[in-house]
Short mmCIF file of C-alpha atoms in Angstrom, two decimals:
data_model
loop_
_atom_site.label_atom_id
_atom_site.label_comp_id
_atom_site.label_asym_id
_atom_site.label_seq_id
_atom_site.Cartn_x
_atom_site.Cartn_y
_atom_site.Cartn_z
CA UNK G 1 14.22 7.48 -22.49
CA UNK G 2 14.03 7.00 -18.66
CA UNK G 3 12.16 9.89 -16.85
CA UNK G 4 14.92 11.28 -14.61
CA UNK G 5 11.98 12.94 -12.07
CA UNK G 6 8.78 10.79 -10.46
CA UNK G 7 6.22 14.14 -10.91
CA UNK G 8 3.87 14.43 -7.89
CA UNK G 9 2.01 16.90 -9.99
CA UNK G 10 -1.50 15.05 -9.81
CA UNK G 11 -1.11 14.05 -6.45
CA UNK G 12 -1.11 18.06 -5.16
CA UNK G 13 -3.90 18.14 -8.25
CA UNK G 14 -5.84 15.81 -5.75
CA UNK G 15 -4.92 17.74 -2.52
CA UNK G 16 -6.73 20.88 -1.06
CA UNK G 17 -6.17 22.52 2.43
CA UNK G 18 -8.62 19.48 4.26
CA UNK G 19 -6.95 16.25 2.62
CA UNK G 20 -6.31 14.23 0.00
CA UNK G 21 -9.55 14.05 -2.33
CA UNK G 22 -10.89 10.45 -2.82
CA UNK G 23 -12.23 10.48 -6.63
CA UNK G 24 -11.62 12.17 -9.37
CA UNK G 25 -13.29 12.58 -13.37
CA UNK G 26 -10.65 11.86 -15.77
CA UNK G 27 -7.67 14.74 -13.80
CA UNK G 28 -9.88 16.70 -12.34
CA UNK G 29 -10.60 15.82 -8.37
CA UNK G 30 -14.34 15.34 -7.65
CA UNK G 31 -15.20 17.43 -4.46
CA UNK G 32 -18.88 15.99 -4.22
CA UNK G 33 -17.05 12.61 -3.80
CA UNK G 34 -15.32 13.92 -0.51
CA UNK G 35 -12.18 12.35 1.07
CA UNK G 36 -11.30 9.15 3.19
CA UNK G 37 -8.65 8.67 5.89
CA UNK G 38 -7.64 5.40 3.70
CA UNK G 39 -6.06 7.26 1.06
CA UNK G 40 -5.07 10.11 2.97
CA UNK G 41 -2.99 7.38 5.11
CA UNK G 42 -1.45 5.61 2.07
CA UNK G 43 -0.56 9.41 1.07
CA UNK G 44 1.36 9.89 4.27
CA UNK G 45 3.12 6.12 3.56
CA UNK G 46 3.98 7.32 -0.42
CA UNK G 47 5.63 10.92 0.94
CA UNK G 48 7.78 9.20 3.37
CA UNK G 49 8.62 6.50 1.09
CA UNK G 50 9.95 9.17 -1.91
CA UNK G 51 11.10 11.67 1.40
CA UNK G 52 14.04 8.36 1.36
CA UNK G 53 15.31 8.63 -2.31
CA UNK G 54 14.35 12.15 -3.52
CA UNK G 55 17.56 14.48 -4.02
CA UNK G 56 15.92 17.53 -5.77
CA UNK G 57 15.26 20.41 -3.14
CA UNK G 58 12.55 21.11 -4.38
CA UNK G 59 10.25 17.98 -4.82
CA UNK G 60 11.27 17.34 -1.10
CA UNK G 61 9.55 20.81 0.10
CA UNK G 62 6.73 19.79 -1.61
CA UNK G 63 6.19 16.54 -0.42
CA UNK G 64 6.82 18.17 3.40
CA UNK G 65 4.08 20.69 2.44
CA UNK G 66 1.63 17.95 1.07
CA UNK G 67 2.81 15.47 4.49
CA UNK G 68 1.22 17.85 6.75
CA UNK G 69 -1.54 18.63 4.74
CA UNK G 70 -1.92 14.19 4.86
CA UNK G 71 -0.89 14.43 8.90
CA UNK G 72 -3.42 16.93 10.20
CA UNK G 73 -6.11 15.00 8.14
CA UNK G 74 -5.49 11.87 9.89
CA UNK G 75 -5.08 13.38 13.09
CA UNK G 76 -8.72 14.51 12.77
CA UNK G 77 -10.10 11.72 11.55
CA UNK G 78 -8.94 10.03 14.72
CA UNK G 79 -12.22 9.12 16.77
CA UNK G 80 -11.70 9.81 20.91
CA UNK G 81 -11.77 5.73 21.14
CA UNK G 82 -8.66 5.93 19.42
CA UNK G 83 -9.50 4.20 16.23
CA UNK G 84 -10.08 6.13 12.65
CA UNK G 85 -13.35 7.36 10.88
CA UNK G 86 -12.96 7.06 6.84
CA UNK G 87 -15.37 8.64 5.08
CA UNK G 88 -15.68 12.49 5.08
CA UNK G 89 -18.18 14.71 2.53
CA UNK G 90 -16.47 17.00 1.35
CA UNK G 91 -17.79 20.26 3.84
CA UNK G 92 -15.69 18.02 6.33
CA UNK G 93 -19.07 16.33 8.19
CA UNK G 94 -18.46 12.43 8.63
CA UNK G 95 -20.77 9.82 6.65
CA UNK G 96 -21.92 6.90 8.34
CA UNK G 97 -20.29 4.02 7.94
CA UNK G 98 -19.58 1.16 9.85
CA UNK G 99 -15.95 0.90 11.48
CA UNK G 100 -13.24 -0.58 9.34
CA UNK G 101 -10.69 -2.70 10.48
CA UNK G 102 -8.69 -1.94 7.36
CA UNK G 103 -8.78 1.48 7.93
CA UNK G 104 -7.12 1.41 10.92
CA UNK G 105 -4.96 -0.60 10.42
CA UNK G 106 -3.79 1.68 7.41
CA UNK G 107 -3.66 4.41 9.79
CA UNK G 108 -1.94 2.51 12.74
CA UNK G 109 1.26 2.44 9.86
CA UNK G 110 0.50 5.37 8.64
CA UNK G 111 0.93 7.12 11.86
CA UNK G 112 4.63 4.64 12.92
CA UNK G 113 6.13 5.09 9.85
CA UNK G 114 5.89 9.25 10.36
CA UNK G 115 6.91 8.73 14.02
CA UNK G 116 10.10 6.58 13.33
CA UNK G 117 10.78 8.61 9.95
CA UNK G 118 10.62 12.17 10.67
CA UNK G 119 13.19 14.03 11.74
CA UNK G 120 11.36 16.73 13.15
CA UNK G 121 10.11 16.19 16.30
CA UNK G 122 7.51 19.63 15.91
CA UNK G 123 5.94 16.68 13.11
CA UNK G 124 6.90 13.76 14.85
CA UNK G 125 5.20 14.46 18.07
CA UNK G 126 1.93 14.49 15.54
CA UNK G 127 2.24 10.72 15.00
CA UNK G 128 3.30 9.67 18.49
CA UNK G 129 -0.04 10.97 19.97
CA UNK G 130 -2.00 9.17 17.06
CA UNK G 131 0.07 6.31 18.30
CA UNK G 132 -0.77 6.30 21.97
CA UNK G 133 -4.26 6.74 21.43
CA UNK G 134 -4.64 4.06 19.20
CA UNK G 135 -2.93 1.36 20.95
CA UNK G 136 -5.40 0.65 23.28
CA UNK G 137 -8.05 -0.07 19.93
CA UNK G 138 -5.23 -1.90 17.92
CA UNK G 139 -6.47 -4.74 20.46
CA UNK G 140 -9.63 -5.21 19.22
CA UNK G 141 -8.18 -5.49 15.54
CA UNK G 142 -10.32 -8.66 13.76
CA UNK G 143 -9.95 -8.87 10.00
CA UNK G 144 -6.57 -10.25 8.20
CA UNK G 145 -5.83 -7.71 6.75
CA UNK G 146 -6.39 -4.99 9.87
CA UNK G 147 -4.40 -7.85 11.75
CA UNK G 148 -1.41 -7.89 8.46
CA UNK G 149 -1.12 -3.67 8.90
CA UNK G 150 -0.84 -4.54 12.34
CA UNK G 151 2.14 -6.90 12.58
CA UNK G 152 3.82 -4.59 10.15
CA UNK G 153 3.10 -1.89 12.29
CA UNK G 154 4.60 -3.45 15.92
CA UNK G 155 7.31 -4.50 13.94
CA UNK G 156 8.37 -0.61 12.87
CA UNK G 157 7.99 0.23 16.41
CA UNK G 158 10.32 -2.48 18.02
CA UNK G 159 12.75 -2.16 15.87
CA UNK G 160 12.77 1.24 14.73
CA UNK G 161 10.91 3.52 17.29
CA UNK G 162 11.99 6.04 20.12
CA UNK G 163 10.57 6.40 22.65
CA UNK G 164 6.56 6.49 22.32
CA UNK G 165 5.51 6.53 26.29
CA UNK G 166 4.17 3.14 25.40
CA UNK G 167 5.12 0.16 26.89
CA UNK G 168 7.30 -2.03 24.54
CA UNK G 169 6.49 -5.08 26.30
CA UNK G 170 2.61 -4.22 25.02
CA UNK G 171 3.51 -3.94 21.49
CA UNK G 172 5.68 -7.33 21.49
CA UNK G 173 2.84 -8.97 22.98
CA UNK G 174 0.32 -7.47 20.13
CA UNK G 175 3.19 -8.54 17.52
CA UNK G 176 3.15 -12.02 18.67
CA UNK G 177 -1.55 -11.84 19.08
CA UNK G 178 -1.14 -10.87 15.31
CA UNK G 179 1.43 -12.89 13.88
CA UNK G 180 -0.15 -16.41 15.18
CA UNK G 181 -3.68 -15.02 14.01
CA UNK G 182 -2.24 -14.76 10.50
CA UNK G 183 -0.45 -17.91 11.12
CA UNK G 184 -3.43 -19.79 12.73
CA UNK G 185 -5.23 -18.54 9.26
CA UNK G 186 -3.24 -19.97 7.06
CA UNK G 187 -3.11 -23.40 8.70
CA UNK G 188 -7.06 -23.08 8.87
CA UNK G 189 -7.43 -22.38 5.16
CA UNK G 190 -4.47 -24.01 2.99
CA UNK G 191 -4.16 -27.25 1.59
CA UNK G 192 -2.48 -29.12 -1.33
CA UNK G 193 -3.23 -26.90 -4.08
CA UNK G 194 -4.45 -23.79 -2.20
CA UNK G 195 -2.13 -21.56 0.14
CA UNK G 196 -3.56 -18.54 1.78
CA UNK G 197 -5.46 -17.54 4.46
CA UNK G 198 -8.65 -17.32 3.99
CA UNK G 199 -11.09 -19.29 1.26
CA UNK G 200 -10.35 -16.64 -1.85
CA UNK G 201 -8.11 -13.93 -3.09
CA UNK G 202 -10.03 -11.11 -2.78
CA UNK G 203 -8.28 -7.29 -2.43
CA UNK G 204 -4.96 -6.32 -1.59
CA UNK G 205 -3.87 -9.80 -0.82
CA UNK G 206 -0.22 -8.63 -1.11
CA UNK G 207 -0.42 -7.53 2.56
CA UNK G 208 -0.89 -10.12 4.36
CA UNK G 209 2.07 -12.28 3.23
CA UNK G 210 3.87 -8.93 3.21
CA UNK G 211 2.96 -8.60 7.00
CA UNK G 212 4.61 -12.20 7.52
CA UNK G 213 7.96 -11.84 5.65
CA UNK G 214 8.75 -8.18 8.08
CA UNK G 215 7.75 -10.47 11.05
CA UNK G 216 10.27 -13.08 9.44
CA UNK G 217 13.20 -10.18 9.54
CA UNK G 218 12.57 -8.87 12.27
CA UNK G 219 12.61 -12.10 14.42
CA UNK G 220 12.91 -14.71 12.22
CA UNK G 221 11.00 -18.56 12.73
CA UNK G 222 10.85 -20.93 10.68
CA UNK G 223 7.36 -21.61 10.60
CA UNK G 224 6.71 -17.35 9.42
CA UNK G 225 9.01 -18.23 7.02
CA UNK G 226 7.41 -20.96 5.17
CA UNK G 227 3.81 -19.22 5.62
CA UNK G 228 5.40 -16.05 4.12
CA UNK G 229 7.69 -18.02 1.38
CA UNK G 230 4.44 -20.70 0.33
CA UNK G 231 1.40 -17.93 0.20
CA UNK G 232 3.86 -15.08 -2.01
CA UNK G 233 4.51 -17.76 -4.10
CA UNK G 234 1.22 -18.86 -4.21
CA UNK G 235 -0.08 -15.34 -4.83
CA UNK G 236 2.14 -14.82 -7.96
CA UNK G 237 1.49 -17.81 -9.37
CA UNK G 238 -2.15 -16.48 -9.52
CA UNK G 239 -1.14 -12.75 -10.49
CA UNK G 240 0.25 -14.26 -13.68
CA UNK G 241 -0.41 -14.71 -17.29
CA UNK G 242 0.88 -15.20 -20.03
CA UNK G 243 3.75 -13.85 -20.90
CA UNK G 244 5.00 -13.73 -17.48
CA UNK G 245 2.41 -10.65 -17.53
CA UNK G 246 0.98 -9.61 -14.27
CA UNK G 247 -2.47 -10.00 -14.09
CA UNK G 248 -4.33 -9.06 -10.61
CA UNK G 249 -7.46 -10.92 -9.26
CA UNK G 250 -10.54 -9.20 -11.03
CA UNK G 251 -12.95 -7.92 -8.41
CA UNK G 252 -15.99 -9.53 -10.60
CA UNK G 253 -16.03 -12.62 -8.63
CA UNK G 254 -12.42 -12.53 -7.40
CA UNK G 255 -10.63 -16.05 -7.15
CA UNK G 256 -11.44 -19.69 -5.67
CA UNK G 257 -10.87 -23.25 -5.68
CA UNK G 258 -13.04 -23.44 -8.29
CA UNK G 259 -13.17 -19.95 -10.61
CA UNK G 260 -10.66 -17.03 -11.09
CA UNK G 261 -11.73 -13.85 -12.34
CA UNK G 262 -9.69 -11.27 -14.78
CA UNK G 263 -11.67 -8.40 -14.78
CA UNK G 264 -11.78 -5.57 -13.87
CA UNK G 265 -8.14 -5.40 -12.22
CA UNK G 266 -6.72 -2.59 -9.79
CA UNK G 267 -3.82 -1.01 -9.76
CA UNK G 268 -3.58 -1.47 -5.29
CA UNK G 269 -3.64 -5.51 -5.80
CA UNK G 270 -0.50 -4.89 -8.35
CA UNK G 271 1.31 -2.47 -5.44
CA UNK G 272 0.28 -5.18 -2.39
CA UNK G 273 2.63 -7.94 -4.93
CA UNK G 274 5.08 -5.22 -5.54
CA UNK G 275 5.46 -4.49 -1.63
CA UNK G 276 5.27 -8.17 -0.34
CA UNK G 277 7.62 -8.55 -3.02
CA UNK G 278 10.36 -6.15 -1.75
CA UNK G 279 10.00 -7.38 1.42
CA UNK G 280 10.68 -11.13 0.37
CA UNK G 281 13.81 -9.58 -1.31
CA UNK G 282 15.02 -7.70 1.76
CA UNK G 283 14.78 -11.04 3.85
CA UNK G 284 15.97 -13.00 1.26
CA UNK G 285 18.12 -11.51 -0.94
CA UNK G 286 16.07 -14.12 -4.00
CA UNK G 287 16.63 -12.07 -7.47
CA UNK G 288 13.34 -13.61 -8.20
CA UNK G 289 11.21 -11.33 -5.68
CA UNK G 290 13.33 -8.29 -7.25
CA UNK G 291 12.05 -9.77 -11.08
CA UNK G 292 8.37 -9.67 -9.26
CA UNK G 293 8.47 -5.90 -8.97
CA UNK G 294 9.82 -5.33 -11.81
CA UNK G 295 6.32 -6.84 -13.21
CA UNK G 296 4.29 -5.35 -11.31
CA UNK G 297 6.43 -2.05 -12.41
CA UNK G 298 5.92 -2.79 -16.02
CA UNK G 299 2.04 -3.95 -15.32
CA UNK G 300 1.63 0.20 -14.96
CA UNK G 301 3.11 1.13 -18.41
CA UNK G 302 1.43 -1.35 -20.22
CA UNK G 303 3.12 -5.04 -20.11
CA UNK G 304 -0.63 -6.13 -18.64
CA UNK G 305 -3.98 -7.86 -20.28
CA UNK G 306 -4.62 -4.88 -22.00
CA UNK G 307 -1.36 -3.46 -23.89
CA UNK G 308 -2.45 -0.41 -22.34
CA UNK G 309 -0.21 2.13 -20.07
CA UNK G 310 -2.16 3.53 -16.75
CA UNK G 311 0.65 5.66 -15.43
CA UNK G 312 1.67 8.75 -17.16
CA UNK G 313 4.69 9.98 -16.11
CA UNK G 314 4.46 13.21 -16.93
CA UNK G 315 1.64 14.39 -13.84
CA UNK G 316 2.51 11.48 -12.17
CA UNK G 317 -0.83 10.00 -12.54
CA UNK G 318 -2.29 6.57 -12.83
CA UNK G 319 -5.74 5.30 -14.51
CA UNK G 320 -8.39 3.65 -12.15
CA UNK G 321 -8.27 0.09 -13.10
CA UNK G 322 -7.80 -2.04 -16.45
CA UNK G 323 -11.34 -3.87 -17.74
CA UNK G 324 -11.74 -5.51 -20.83
CA UNK G 325 -12.38 -2.66 -22.87
CA UNK G 326 -9.14 -0.79 -21.56
CA UNK G 327 -7.90 1.84 -19.02
CA UNK G 328 -11.04 3.73 -16.28
CA UNK G 329 -9.71 6.54 -17.48
CA UNK G 330 -10.26 8.31 -14.63
CA UNK G 331 -7.34 9.44 -12.36
CA UNK G 332 -8.26 8.94 -8.74
CA UNK G 333 -6.64 9.18 -5.25
CA UNK G 334 -5.85 4.79 -4.64
CA UNK G 335 -4.61 4.17 -8.59
CA UNK G 336 -2.31 7.34 -8.28
CA UNK G 337 -1.05 6.40 -4.85
CA UNK G 338 -0.86 2.56 -6.18
CA UNK G 339 1.58 3.82 -9.07
CA UNK G 340 3.67 6.22 -6.93
CA UNK G 341 4.38 3.78 -3.68
CA UNK G 342 4.78 0.64 -6.63
CA UNK G 343 7.81 3.03 -8.31
CA UNK G 344 9.07 4.03 -5.53
CA UNK G 345 9.32 0.66 -4.33
CA UNK G 346 11.01 -0.69 -7.40
CA UNK G 347 13.39 2.39 -6.78
CA UNK G 348 14.22 1.29 -3.09
CA UNK G 349 16.08 -1.82 -4.66
CA UNK G 350 17.15 -0.37 -8.00
CA UNK G 351 14.08 -1.59 -10.72
CA UNK G 352 13.95 1.37 -13.11
CA UNK G 353 11.60 2.26 -15.52
CA UNK G 354 12.00 3.20 -18.97
CA UNK G 355 9.28 5.00 -20.98
CA UNK G 356 9.20 6.20 -24.07
CA UNK G 357 7.94 10.27 -24.61
CA UNK G 358 4.50 8.94 -26.58
CA UNK G 359 3.90 6.96 -23.09
CA UNK G 360 2.94 4.12 -26.18
CA UNK G 361 6.46 1.84 -26.24
CA UNK G 362 6.89 1.07 -22.57
CA UNK G 363 9.91 -1.38 -21.20
CA UNK G 364 11.07 -2.30 -17.52
CA UNK G 365 14.72 -3.06 -17.03
CA UNK G 366 17.08 -3.26 -13.43
CA UNK G 367 19.00 -0.17 -12.86
CA UNK G 368 19.01 2.94 -10.69
CA UNK G 369 16.73 5.85 -11.04
CA UNK G 370 15.89 9.38 -9.24
CA UNK G 371 13.71 11.59 -8.29
#
């Protein structure tokens, strides 16, 4: 049977009056592990994706309630210099940390999406304030994943943004800087058999080709399309296993020209591949990319190396990873959001998940599903 409703019960279970807790033991939140801004930024994004798809009034109200918590968290986590502190203890005190470009980029993206997609001016003002404060700090981004988030964020603000009180020429200059940084990284490392931006494939790889596909859709250039196309094809090849299943790059060694780790596999990497494939599909109308999204969704429902489902549609939760001995039974924020975002990405291009009631016999087909 096909689930008629995507569930957000576990997301709500993991959320308290501060924000989204980072980890769980099984399905139960582990408060002692505290919170991360990374996860609360992802949660803003997930809520906005599903608000655009959701037809049920009660679920829309729940998503707005959750979104308010996550926006409040992000507003609170922003430092005076416009950057974002990432890790917090349960008592709301800051953990010591090295500033993270990834965290900044992800938060920058979440604030921009909230700003352009929310219709309520009172909610939108919080996002606008964060963006205005973050813009000077964005020029300091150096890591490729942070830069990739910056490309997509600037693109959204240039194509969909309302007046923000920030010079659009500055946003365009920042977008061009980020785009050239990604292109330069690709040409520095790419070769005959290696079409990538770095000497290794590590984590969240899909964010880089995704960013360039967003740039191409906004302002088509042949070089941008070439790099986006080649790097995504390379990533799809490296993340494909026997029988056309998705096989994420394992975090016990990653993937280089000489070696590829198969374990452990992370839901986040599957979601980022689906994200890049959706953007490529929107840019090209090539059905092959839609098929990649289908395969990513299928990974969550058992079409994977473990032949084991990780996602549970009954509450919207997802196991934290897949290892050689099966799924990790914990269902933390990152994995759950990766599942919910992949499901939203799939629904937005009419890829439906069909799940047996026992969750032991899952298939995926092209169609439309509803929440």
